[in-house]
Short mmCIF file of C-alpha atoms and ligand atoms in Angstrom, two decimals:
data_model
loop_
_atom_site.label_atom_id
_atom_site.label_comp_id
_atom_site.label_asym_id
_atom_site.label_seq_id
_atom_site.Cartn_x
_atom_site.Cartn_y
_atom_site.Cartn_z
CA MET A 1 170.03 -118.72 99.24
CA SER A 2 171.50 -122.15 99.11
CA ARG A 3 171.04 -124.57 96.23
CA PHE A 4 171.92 -128.25 95.05
CA ILE A 5 173.68 -128.71 91.78
CA ILE A 6 173.17 -132.19 90.36
CA GLU A 7 174.94 -133.90 87.48
CA GLY A 8 172.26 -136.53 86.81
CA GLY A 9 172.44 -140.11 85.32
CA ALA A 10 174.89 -141.92 87.37
CA PRO A 11 173.65 -145.42 88.40
CA LEU A 12 173.14 -145.37 92.06
CA ASN A 13 174.31 -148.28 94.39
CA GLY A 14 174.83 -148.79 98.00
CA THR A 15 173.16 -148.86 101.25
CA VAL A 16 171.00 -146.13 103.04
CA ARG A 17 169.57 -145.92 106.65
CA PRO A 18 166.73 -143.63 107.24
CA SER A 19 166.75 -140.97 109.90
CA GLY A 20 164.08 -140.72 112.41
CA ASN A 21 160.53 -139.60 111.33
CA LYS A 22 159.91 -135.88 111.29
CA ASN A 23 156.25 -136.21 111.88
CA GLU A 24 156.83 -138.37 114.90
CA ALA A 25 159.63 -136.20 116.18
CA LEU A 26 157.54 -132.94 116.33
CA PRO A 27 154.70 -134.36 118.46
CA VAL A 28 157.04 -136.30 120.78
CA LEU A 29 159.24 -133.24 121.50
CA MET A 30 155.99 -131.31 122.56
CA ALA A 31 155.14 -134.17 125.04
CA CYS A 32 158.09 -132.77 127.16
CA LEU A 33 155.82 -130.02 128.38
CA LEU A 34 153.70 -132.49 130.40
CA THR A 35 156.19 -133.31 133.04
CA SER A 36 159.20 -131.61 135.01
CA ASP A 37 161.16 -134.74 134.57
CA THR A 38 163.80 -135.14 131.72
CA ILE A 39 162.55 -136.89 128.45
CA THR A 40 165.40 -138.56 126.30
CA PHE A 41 164.79 -138.96 122.70
CA GLU A 42 166.86 -141.28 120.42
CA ARG A 43 167.15 -140.99 116.56
CA VAL A 44 166.08 -137.46 116.40
CA PRO A 45 166.26 -136.30 112.83
CA ARG A 46 168.39 -133.12 113.19
CA ILE A 47 166.49 -131.07 110.56
CA GLN A 48 165.24 -127.53 110.58
CA ASP A 49 161.64 -128.16 111.63
CA VAL A 50 163.10 -130.19 114.70
CA LEU A 51 165.68 -127.48 115.34
CA THR A 52 162.77 -124.59 115.33
CA VAL A 53 160.66 -126.74 117.92
CA CYS A 54 163.85 -126.89 120.13
CA GLN A 55 164.14 -123.25 119.76
CA ILE A 56 160.55 -122.63 120.62
CA LEU A 57 160.62 -124.82 123.70
CA GLU A 58 163.90 -123.41 124.83
CA GLU A 59 162.46 -119.93 124.70
CA MET A 60 159.52 -121.18 126.77
CA GLY A 61 161.85 -122.27 129.48
CA VAL A 62 162.69 -125.85 128.53
CA THR A 63 166.31 -127.04 128.88
CA VAL A 64 167.47 -128.60 125.60
CA GLU A 65 170.56 -130.75 125.54
CA TRP A 66 171.84 -132.67 122.49
CA GLU A 67 174.08 -135.65 123.09
CA GLY A 68 175.92 -136.60 119.99
CA GLU A 69 174.19 -136.25 116.73
CA GLU A 70 170.79 -137.80 117.33
CA THR A 71 170.10 -138.01 121.10
CA LEU A 72 168.19 -135.25 122.80
CA HIS A 73 167.33 -134.57 126.35
CA LEU A 74 164.44 -132.18 127.08
CA THR A 75 163.51 -130.96 130.64
CA ALA A 76 160.59 -128.64 131.24
CA LYS A 77 160.98 -127.99 134.79
CA ASN A 78 160.24 -124.24 134.40
CA VAL A 79 157.79 -123.23 131.79
CA ASN A 80 157.80 -119.43 132.01
CA THR A 81 155.35 -118.25 129.33
CA THR A 82 152.13 -119.16 127.80
CA SER A 83 153.03 -116.98 124.54
CA PRO A 84 155.59 -118.66 122.28
CA SER A 85 157.62 -116.94 119.69
CA ALA A 86 155.46 -115.54 116.84
CA LYS A 87 158.29 -115.63 114.40
CA LEU A 88 159.24 -119.36 115.05
CA CYS A 89 155.66 -120.55 115.39
CA SER A 90 154.93 -118.97 111.90
CA ASP A 91 157.86 -120.87 110.41
CA ILE A 92 156.34 -124.32 111.14
CA ARG A 93 153.00 -125.92 111.05
CA ALA A 94 153.81 -128.23 113.83
CA SER A 95 153.71 -125.09 116.38
CA ILE A 96 149.91 -126.02 116.56
CA LEU A 97 151.01 -128.97 118.66
CA LEU A 98 151.68 -126.68 121.52
CA MET A 99 147.99 -126.41 122.15
CA GLY A 100 147.30 -129.67 123.83
CA PRO A 101 150.28 -129.87 126.11
CA MET A 102 150.17 -126.30 127.01
CA LEU A 103 146.50 -126.39 127.88
CA ALA A 104 147.25 -129.56 129.89
CA ARG A 105 150.09 -127.96 131.87
CA MET A 106 149.26 -124.38 132.14
CA GLY A 107 145.59 -124.02 131.26
CA ARG A 108 146.27 -121.44 128.78
CA ILE A 109 147.95 -120.61 125.49
CA GLU A 110 148.41 -117.62 123.16
CA LEU A 111 149.39 -119.38 119.96
CA PRO A 112 150.68 -117.30 117.14
CA MET A 113 149.04 -118.61 113.86
CA PRO A 114 151.14 -121.60 112.79
CA GLY A 115 152.87 -121.64 109.40
CA GLY A 116 154.04 -124.41 107.15
CA ASP A 117 153.93 -125.70 103.64
CA VAL A 118 151.47 -123.99 101.30
CA ILE A 119 149.93 -127.21 100.03
CA GLY A 120 146.27 -126.71 100.60
CA ALA A 121 143.64 -125.30 102.81
CA ARG A 122 144.80 -126.86 106.01
CA ARG A 123 141.72 -126.46 108.25
CA ILE A 124 141.96 -126.62 112.05
CA ASP A 125 138.42 -127.15 112.86
CA THR A 126 139.10 -130.88 113.99
CA HIS A 127 141.57 -129.54 116.77
CA TRP A 128 139.15 -126.66 117.67
CA GLU A 129 136.24 -128.97 118.20
CA GLY A 130 138.13 -131.70 120.02
CA ILE A 131 139.50 -129.15 122.49
CA GLU A 132 136.11 -127.48 123.25
CA ALA A 133 134.68 -131.00 123.66
CA LEU A 134 137.30 -131.53 126.56
CA GLY A 135 136.23 -128.24 128.17
CA GLY A 136 138.61 -125.84 126.62
CA SER A 137 137.62 -122.50 124.98
CA LEU A 138 139.49 -121.09 121.95
CA ARG A 139 139.13 -117.83 120.04
CA PHE A 140 141.09 -115.82 117.50
CA GLN A 141 142.82 -112.56 118.67
CA GLN A 142 144.93 -110.54 116.44
CA HIS A 143 146.63 -113.43 114.57
CA LYS A 144 146.72 -115.58 117.53
CA ILE A 145 144.70 -118.53 118.77
CA VAL A 146 143.92 -117.87 122.51
CA GLY A 147 142.99 -121.06 124.42
CA GLN A 148 142.05 -121.58 128.12
CA ILE A 149 140.88 -124.65 130.12
CA LYS A 150 140.40 -125.20 133.82
CA LYS A 151 140.92 -128.90 133.92
CA ALA A 152 140.37 -131.00 130.81
CA GLN A 153 137.27 -133.38 131.15
CA GLY A 154 137.30 -136.75 129.72
CA CYS A 155 134.56 -137.20 126.95
CA ASP A 156 133.63 -138.95 123.75
CA VAL A 157 134.92 -137.25 120.65
CA TYR A 158 133.80 -138.26 117.02
CA MET A 159 136.51 -136.49 114.93
CA ASP A 160 135.16 -134.99 111.72
CA GLU A 161 138.10 -136.38 110.01
CA PRO A 162 141.17 -138.46 111.02
CA SER A 163 143.43 -135.38 111.28
CA VAL A 164 147.05 -136.30 112.16
CA THR A 165 147.99 -133.36 114.31
CA ALA A 166 144.49 -133.03 115.77
CA THR A 167 144.63 -136.52 117.04
CA GLU A 168 148.04 -135.72 118.48
CA ASN A 169 146.92 -132.41 120.25
CA LEU A 170 143.93 -134.34 121.73
CA LEU A 171 146.15 -137.15 122.91
CA LEU A 172 148.35 -134.45 124.52
CA LEU A 173 145.45 -132.90 126.21
CA ALA A 174 143.40 -135.93 127.17
CA VAL A 175 146.34 -137.85 128.78
CA MET A 176 146.19 -135.63 132.04
CA ALA A 177 142.38 -135.20 131.73
CA GLU A 178 139.85 -136.00 134.55
CA GLY A 179 138.21 -139.19 133.59
CA THR A 180 138.26 -141.17 130.33
CA THR A 181 138.37 -139.67 126.71
CA VAL A 182 137.43 -141.81 123.72
CA LEU A 183 138.61 -140.50 120.39
CA HIS A 184 136.74 -141.99 117.43
CA ASN A 185 137.87 -141.82 113.83
CA ALA A 186 141.24 -140.93 115.05
CA ALA A 187 144.55 -140.80 112.78
CA CYS A 188 146.57 -143.96 113.16
CA GLU A 189 149.80 -143.12 111.17
CA PRO A 190 152.85 -144.69 112.76
CA HIS A 191 153.76 -141.33 114.28
CA VAL A 192 150.62 -141.17 116.11
CA THR A 193 151.33 -144.60 117.49
CA GLY A 194 154.82 -143.54 118.44
CA LEU A 195 153.36 -140.56 120.48
CA CYS A 196 150.86 -142.95 122.16
CA ASN A 197 153.87 -145.20 122.99
CA LEU A 198 155.86 -142.30 124.55
CA LEU A 199 152.82 -141.00 126.48
CA ASN A 200 152.27 -144.60 127.95
CA ALA A 201 156.09 -144.82 128.76
CA MET A 202 155.55 -141.49 130.71
CA GLY A 203 152.69 -143.11 132.63
CA GLY A 204 149.88 -142.50 130.58
CA ARG A 205 147.02 -144.91 130.12
CA ILE A 206 146.12 -145.04 126.30
CA GLU A 207 144.49 -148.08 124.89
CA GLY A 208 143.74 -148.87 121.26
CA THR A 209 147.13 -147.71 120.03
CA GLY A 210 147.54 -148.18 116.37
CA SER A 211 143.79 -148.25 115.71
CA ASN A 212 141.50 -145.30 115.00
CA ARG A 213 139.62 -145.65 118.31
CA LEU A 214 141.92 -144.38 121.11
CA THR A 215 140.72 -144.73 124.69
CA ILE A 216 142.59 -142.38 127.05
CA HIS A 217 142.21 -142.90 130.81
CA GLY A 218 143.50 -139.47 132.26
CA VAL A 219 146.22 -139.58 134.77
CA LYS A 220 147.25 -137.11 137.45
CA ASN A 221 150.93 -136.95 136.66
CA LEU A 222 153.41 -138.05 134.08
CA HIS A 223 157.19 -138.80 134.58
CA GLY A 224 160.47 -138.91 132.58
CA ALA A 225 161.02 -141.57 129.97
CA ARG A 226 163.25 -142.60 127.09
CA HIS A 227 161.82 -142.85 123.40
CA ARG A 228 163.30 -144.09 120.14
CA ILE A 229 161.68 -142.34 117.19
CA GLY A 230 160.73 -144.73 114.58
CA PRO A 231 162.28 -144.68 110.93
CA ASP A 232 161.09 -142.09 108.59
CA PHE A 233 158.89 -143.97 106.06
CA MET A 234 158.75 -140.87 103.86
CA GLU A 235 162.58 -141.15 103.50
CA VAL A 236 162.21 -144.92 103.11
CA GLY A 237 159.65 -144.62 100.30
CA SER A 238 161.62 -141.81 98.67
CA MET A 239 164.70 -144.03 98.38
CA LEU A 240 162.71 -146.97 97.20
CA CYS A 241 161.26 -144.95 94.41
CA LEU A 242 164.70 -143.49 93.53
CA GLY A 243 166.35 -146.89 93.70
CA ALA A 244 163.87 -148.41 91.36
CA ILE A 245 164.59 -145.91 88.67
CA ALA A 246 168.30 -145.22 89.04
CA GLY A 247 169.97 -148.06 87.26
CA GLY A 248 171.86 -149.83 90.05
CA LYS A 249 171.07 -151.66 93.37
CA VAL A 250 170.01 -149.85 96.72
CA LYS A 251 169.53 -151.29 99.92
CA ILE A 252 167.52 -149.63 102.65
CA GLU A 253 168.35 -150.91 106.06
CA ASP A 254 166.30 -150.53 109.31
CA ALA A 255 163.32 -149.62 107.10
CA GLY A 256 160.55 -150.21 109.49
CA VAL A 257 159.10 -152.84 106.95
CA SER A 258 156.19 -153.94 109.08
CA ASP A 259 154.61 -150.40 108.66
CA LEU A 260 154.99 -150.48 104.95
CA ARG A 261 152.44 -153.03 103.67
CA PHE A 262 150.20 -150.50 102.08
CA VAL A 263 153.01 -148.42 100.67
CA LEU A 264 154.60 -151.57 99.09
CA LYS A 265 151.33 -152.61 97.71
CA THR A 266 150.75 -149.39 95.97
CA LEU A 267 154.32 -149.03 94.67
CA ALA A 268 154.01 -152.43 93.13
CA ARG A 269 151.27 -151.16 90.91
CA LEU A 270 154.16 -148.92 89.29
CA GLY A 271 156.20 -152.04 89.06
CA ILE A 272 158.37 -151.40 92.03
CA HIS A 273 159.10 -154.79 93.76
CA PRO A 274 161.83 -154.60 96.48
CA THR A 275 163.12 -157.81 98.12
CA ILE A 276 162.36 -157.91 101.81
CA ALA A 277 165.36 -159.17 103.96
CA GLY A 278 164.52 -158.90 107.65
CA ASP A 279 163.98 -155.16 108.28
CA SER A 280 165.75 -154.07 105.04
CA LEU A 281 164.43 -153.57 101.53
CA GLU A 282 166.56 -154.17 98.48
CA ILE A 283 165.64 -152.75 95.15
CA ASP A 284 167.14 -153.61 91.79
CA GLY A 285 167.01 -150.53 89.62
CA THR A 286 168.82 -152.34 86.45
CA ARG A 287 165.54 -153.91 85.66
CA PRO A 288 162.81 -151.86 83.93
CA ILE A 289 159.57 -151.14 85.83
CA VAL A 290 156.20 -151.66 84.36
CA VAL A 291 152.80 -150.26 85.27
CA LYS A 292 150.41 -153.08 86.42
CA LYS A 293 147.08 -152.56 84.80
CA GLU A 294 143.92 -153.31 86.74
CA VAL A 295 142.53 -156.78 86.05
CA SER A 296 139.97 -155.22 83.81
CA GLY A 297 142.69 -153.85 81.60
CA ARG A 298 142.18 -150.13 82.88
CA VAL A 299 144.82 -147.73 83.78
CA PRO A 300 145.53 -147.93 87.63
CA THR A 301 144.85 -145.11 89.85
CA ILE A 302 147.35 -144.26 92.78
CA TYR A 303 145.41 -142.36 95.44
CA SER A 304 146.30 -140.94 98.81
CA GLY A 305 144.34 -141.30 102.06
CA PRO A 306 144.74 -141.32 105.90
CA TRP A 307 146.64 -144.24 107.17
CA PRO A 308 146.71 -147.16 106.45
CA ALA A 309 146.13 -145.80 102.91
CA TYR A 310 149.04 -144.51 100.84
CA PRO A 311 150.36 -141.46 102.47
CA THR A 312 149.91 -138.13 100.65
CA ASP A 313 153.49 -137.29 101.55
CA LEU A 314 154.63 -139.93 99.32
CA MET A 315 152.78 -139.01 96.28
CA SER A 316 155.24 -136.75 94.69
CA VAL A 317 158.20 -139.27 94.70
CA ALA A 318 155.89 -142.04 93.22
CA ILE A 319 154.85 -139.61 90.49
CA VAL A 320 158.56 -139.40 89.69
CA ALA A 321 158.91 -143.17 89.55
CA ALA A 322 155.84 -143.36 87.31
CA THR A 323 157.64 -141.14 84.78
CA GLN A 324 159.90 -143.99 84.41
CA SER A 325 157.52 -146.95 84.52
CA VAL A 326 156.31 -148.39 81.34
CA GLY A 327 152.60 -147.53 80.87
CA THR A 328 150.02 -144.99 82.05
CA SER A 329 148.86 -144.39 85.76
CA ILE A 330 146.59 -141.84 87.14
CA PHE A 331 147.58 -140.14 90.59
CA PHE A 332 144.57 -138.96 92.68
CA GLU A 333 145.76 -136.73 95.49
CA LYS A 334 142.62 -136.59 97.76
CA MET A 335 143.88 -134.66 100.62
CA PHE A 336 145.64 -131.61 99.62
CA GLU A 337 144.55 -129.32 96.79
CA GLY A 338 148.01 -127.77 96.26
CA ARG A 339 150.27 -130.73 95.91
CA MET A 340 150.09 -131.54 92.26
CA PHE A 341 151.33 -128.31 90.87
CA PHE A 342 155.05 -129.17 91.22
CA THR A 343 154.52 -131.54 88.16
CA ASP A 344 154.93 -128.57 85.89
CA LYS A 345 158.73 -128.84 86.72
CA LEU A 346 158.69 -132.35 85.57
CA MET A 347 156.98 -131.48 82.55
CA GLN A 348 159.64 -128.99 81.88
CA MET A 349 162.19 -131.71 82.29
CA GLY A 350 160.48 -133.72 79.67
CA ALA A 351 157.99 -135.87 81.65
CA ASN A 352 154.73 -136.95 79.93
CA ILE A 353 152.28 -135.68 82.42
CA VAL A 354 148.82 -134.31 81.97
CA LEU A 355 147.65 -132.03 84.99
CA CYS A 356 143.84 -132.78 84.78
CA ASP A 357 142.80 -130.60 87.83
CA PRO A 358 144.36 -129.74 91.16
CA HIS A 359 144.06 -133.28 92.44
CA ARG A 360 144.75 -135.39 89.38
CA VAL A 361 147.59 -136.14 87.01
CA VAL A 362 147.90 -138.77 84.27
CA ILE A 363 151.38 -140.02 83.55
CA THR A 364 152.71 -142.01 80.76
CA GLY A 365 156.32 -143.46 80.77
CA PRO A 366 159.02 -143.99 80.35
CA GLY A 367 160.36 -140.84 79.10
CA LYS A 368 163.90 -139.41 79.30
CA LEU A 369 164.16 -136.41 81.78
CA ILE A 370 166.62 -133.57 81.03
CA GLY A 371 168.31 -131.53 83.67
CA SER A 372 166.82 -128.15 84.40
CA ARG A 373 166.80 -125.19 86.96
CA MET A 374 164.13 -125.44 89.52
CA SER A 375 162.98 -124.08 92.86
CA SER A 376 161.60 -126.53 95.69
CA PRO A 377 158.02 -125.32 96.52
CA ASP A 378 157.62 -127.65 99.56
CA VAL A 379 159.50 -130.37 101.35
CA ARG A 380 157.86 -133.36 99.54
CA ALA A 381 157.84 -131.64 96.02
CA GLY A 382 161.51 -130.75 96.78
CA MET A 383 162.44 -134.37 97.46
CA ALA A 384 160.77 -135.52 94.07
CA LEU A 385 162.71 -132.74 92.14
CA LEU A 386 166.04 -134.22 93.67
CA MET A 387 165.08 -137.56 92.58
CA ALA A 388 164.19 -136.48 89.09
CA ALA A 389 167.53 -134.38 88.82
CA ALA A 390 169.46 -137.43 90.11
CA ILE A 391 168.19 -139.57 87.00
CA ALA A 392 167.97 -136.66 84.48
CA GLU A 393 170.42 -136.32 81.70
CA GLY A 394 172.81 -133.30 82.38
CA ARG A 395 172.78 -130.70 85.05
CA SER A 396 170.12 -129.46 87.26
CA THR A 397 170.03 -126.55 89.90
CA ILE A 398 167.58 -126.75 92.62
CA ASP A 399 167.03 -123.48 94.49
CA ASN A 400 165.10 -122.88 97.81
CA ILE A 401 166.65 -126.25 99.12
CA HIS A 402 165.80 -125.26 102.88
CA GLN A 403 162.35 -126.65 101.84
CA ILE A 404 163.96 -130.13 101.34
CA GLU A 405 166.39 -129.79 104.31
CA ARG A 406 163.41 -129.05 106.59
CA GLY A 407 162.26 -132.57 106.30
CA TYR A 408 165.33 -134.87 105.19
CA MET A 409 168.41 -135.03 107.27
CA SER A 410 171.70 -134.80 105.44
CA ILE A 411 170.06 -135.74 102.37
CA ASP A 412 172.84 -134.50 100.01
CA LYS A 413 175.38 -136.70 101.89
CA LYS A 414 173.11 -139.82 101.63
CA LEU A 415 172.64 -139.35 97.96
CA ALA A 416 176.24 -138.69 97.40
CA LYS A 417 177.03 -142.01 99.24
CA LEU A 418 174.74 -143.83 96.70
CA GLY A 419 176.66 -142.13 93.85
CA VAL A 420 174.63 -138.88 93.03
CA LYS A 421 176.91 -136.20 91.75
CA ILE A 422 175.48 -133.50 94.10
CA THR A 423 177.06 -130.43 95.47
CA ARG A 424 175.66 -127.80 97.83
CA GLU A 425 176.26 -124.08 97.18
CA ALA A 426 175.75 -121.71 100.11
N1 EPU B 501 141.91 -134.76 104.97
C1 EPU B 501 141.05 -135.37 104.06
N2 EPU B 501 140.27 -136.46 104.47
C2 EPU B 501 140.62 -137.02 105.63
C3 EPU B 501 141.65 -136.59 106.51
C4 EPU B 501 142.25 -135.36 106.17
O1 EPU B 501 140.72 -134.71 103.13
O2 EPU B 501 140.02 -138.16 106.03
C5 EPU B 501 142.53 -133.58 104.51
C6 EPU B 501 142.29 -132.48 105.59
O3 EPU B 501 141.25 -131.78 105.34
C7 EPU B 501 143.64 -131.71 105.30
C8 EPU B 501 144.62 -132.67 104.86
O4 EPU B 501 143.85 -133.81 104.55
O5 EPU B 501 143.51 -130.65 104.36
C9 EPU B 501 145.64 -133.05 105.93
O6 EPU B 501 145.02 -133.44 107.03
P1 EPU B 501 145.78 -133.44 108.52
O7 EPU B 501 144.93 -132.59 109.53
O8 EPU B 501 145.76 -134.96 108.86
O9 EPU B 501 147.18 -132.84 108.19
P2 EPU B 501 148.18 -132.19 109.34
O10 EPU B 501 147.82 -132.84 110.67
O11 EPU B 501 147.91 -130.65 109.23
C10 EPU B 501 150.17 -133.96 109.10
C11 EPU B 501 151.54 -133.81 108.77
C12 EPU B 501 151.62 -133.50 107.18
C13 EPU B 501 150.84 -134.65 106.42
C14 EPU B 501 149.41 -134.75 106.92
C15 EPU B 501 148.65 -135.89 106.39
C16 EPU B 501 152.59 -133.25 110.66
C17 EPU B 501 153.46 -132.16 111.43
N3 EPU B 501 152.25 -132.86 109.44
O12 EPU B 501 149.57 -132.65 108.81
O13 EPU B 501 152.97 -133.58 106.82
O14 EPU B 501 150.90 -134.31 104.86
O15 EPU B 501 149.37 -134.84 108.39
O16 EPU B 501 149.26 -137.08 106.58
O17 EPU B 501 152.44 -134.36 111.07
C18 EPU B 501 154.85 -133.26 105.41
O18 EPU B 501 155.62 -133.75 106.40
O19 EPU B 501 155.27 -132.87 104.39
C19 EPU B 501 153.49 -132.83 105.82
C20 EPU B 501 152.80 -131.73 105.21
#
């Protein structure tokens, strides 16, 4: 199994450019199933999750053609099955996004149970309720979800939580429904907006893009389009946290700054204050970072929530930054109950962290981190361990790195370009 070996402690300097957002790439690629025309995607992150989606689609009859590193053409002229590969679907959570487009296109799906990170319960009730509201019927049958629909009927859906992939599934189904669907309490992450933009470019009629109330006027047909995937704000946030604690000066180009207001506000509480120059962020890691107390003098709490709140996927990297910030902070992960356990690995490296319960940690910094041997439990925790190893004293080994490479394209090359002494062992 592959691993990264990192000699930590070198100051990091230079410029990075984020790849496309994984969580936008996964739903927009699925949208190819809604038309026989070709959809062309630019800035596609060539990461394992994306390659798995391509393989699932290809096995279902979709033509998959790469042009260079990051441009992808998908043509779903012939879809020859309603039963995608069980092995591939169980590799990724995003296989659940086949439900909406396959019900729209074929009126049926036999979806093997989706896999993905073990970071919490990951309920699918919101998908289920929404699809049934649109006229579908779903049932579990031998480790599969079997879905059927005659023709989706537009309706009013009040989602029980703003689930990202449930919103995407309902968009992918409702876009070709008969009549108008209104999704209340919808997710509004930039990747959901990206999907709305693609569907509109394909001839869809979606209003309210970027808000939590989406009005979808169903259309009869969709056509080909070209779509550029937005920058990965998880990668931008990670590089920002790393740059702030790595003793040099890092510039992040093409950062999608307009989407980062809440992220920047939250990281400011840890003392991270990048300079904004156009669409770039510049962070000076030669200066110490200091936790900003609340006006009452209390310890600040960093908490995650659905967009526009601070993203759960950026909690782990902020936790590493907090180990180097002067002062005490509390992290409250509200969404997933399994995302804080990786902090035991940071404690093993010397970080002053108290795990209070599955959702909360208290961190006091700054403290020296010492290189260690670790294994990456999930994609976001893995990135955090990589950051910790990059600033730690001495050598670290990180095993199970497919859990990092699933989400971050060429991460070892990008870090090496900044000055991280990193090698990859097969
Ligand atoms: N949740 C709440 N309150 C809410 C909304 C959600 O507690 O108001 C809980 C849910 O109950 C669930 C969790 O938060 O346990 C996540 O909910 P959601 O259904 O939105 O997650 P998802 O659609 O399964 C996507 C991303 C995840 C990301 C979450 C949250 C994709 C393919 N996956 O998952 O990405 O963490 O949204 O933003 O888009 C990752 O990339 O590392 C990853 C896990």
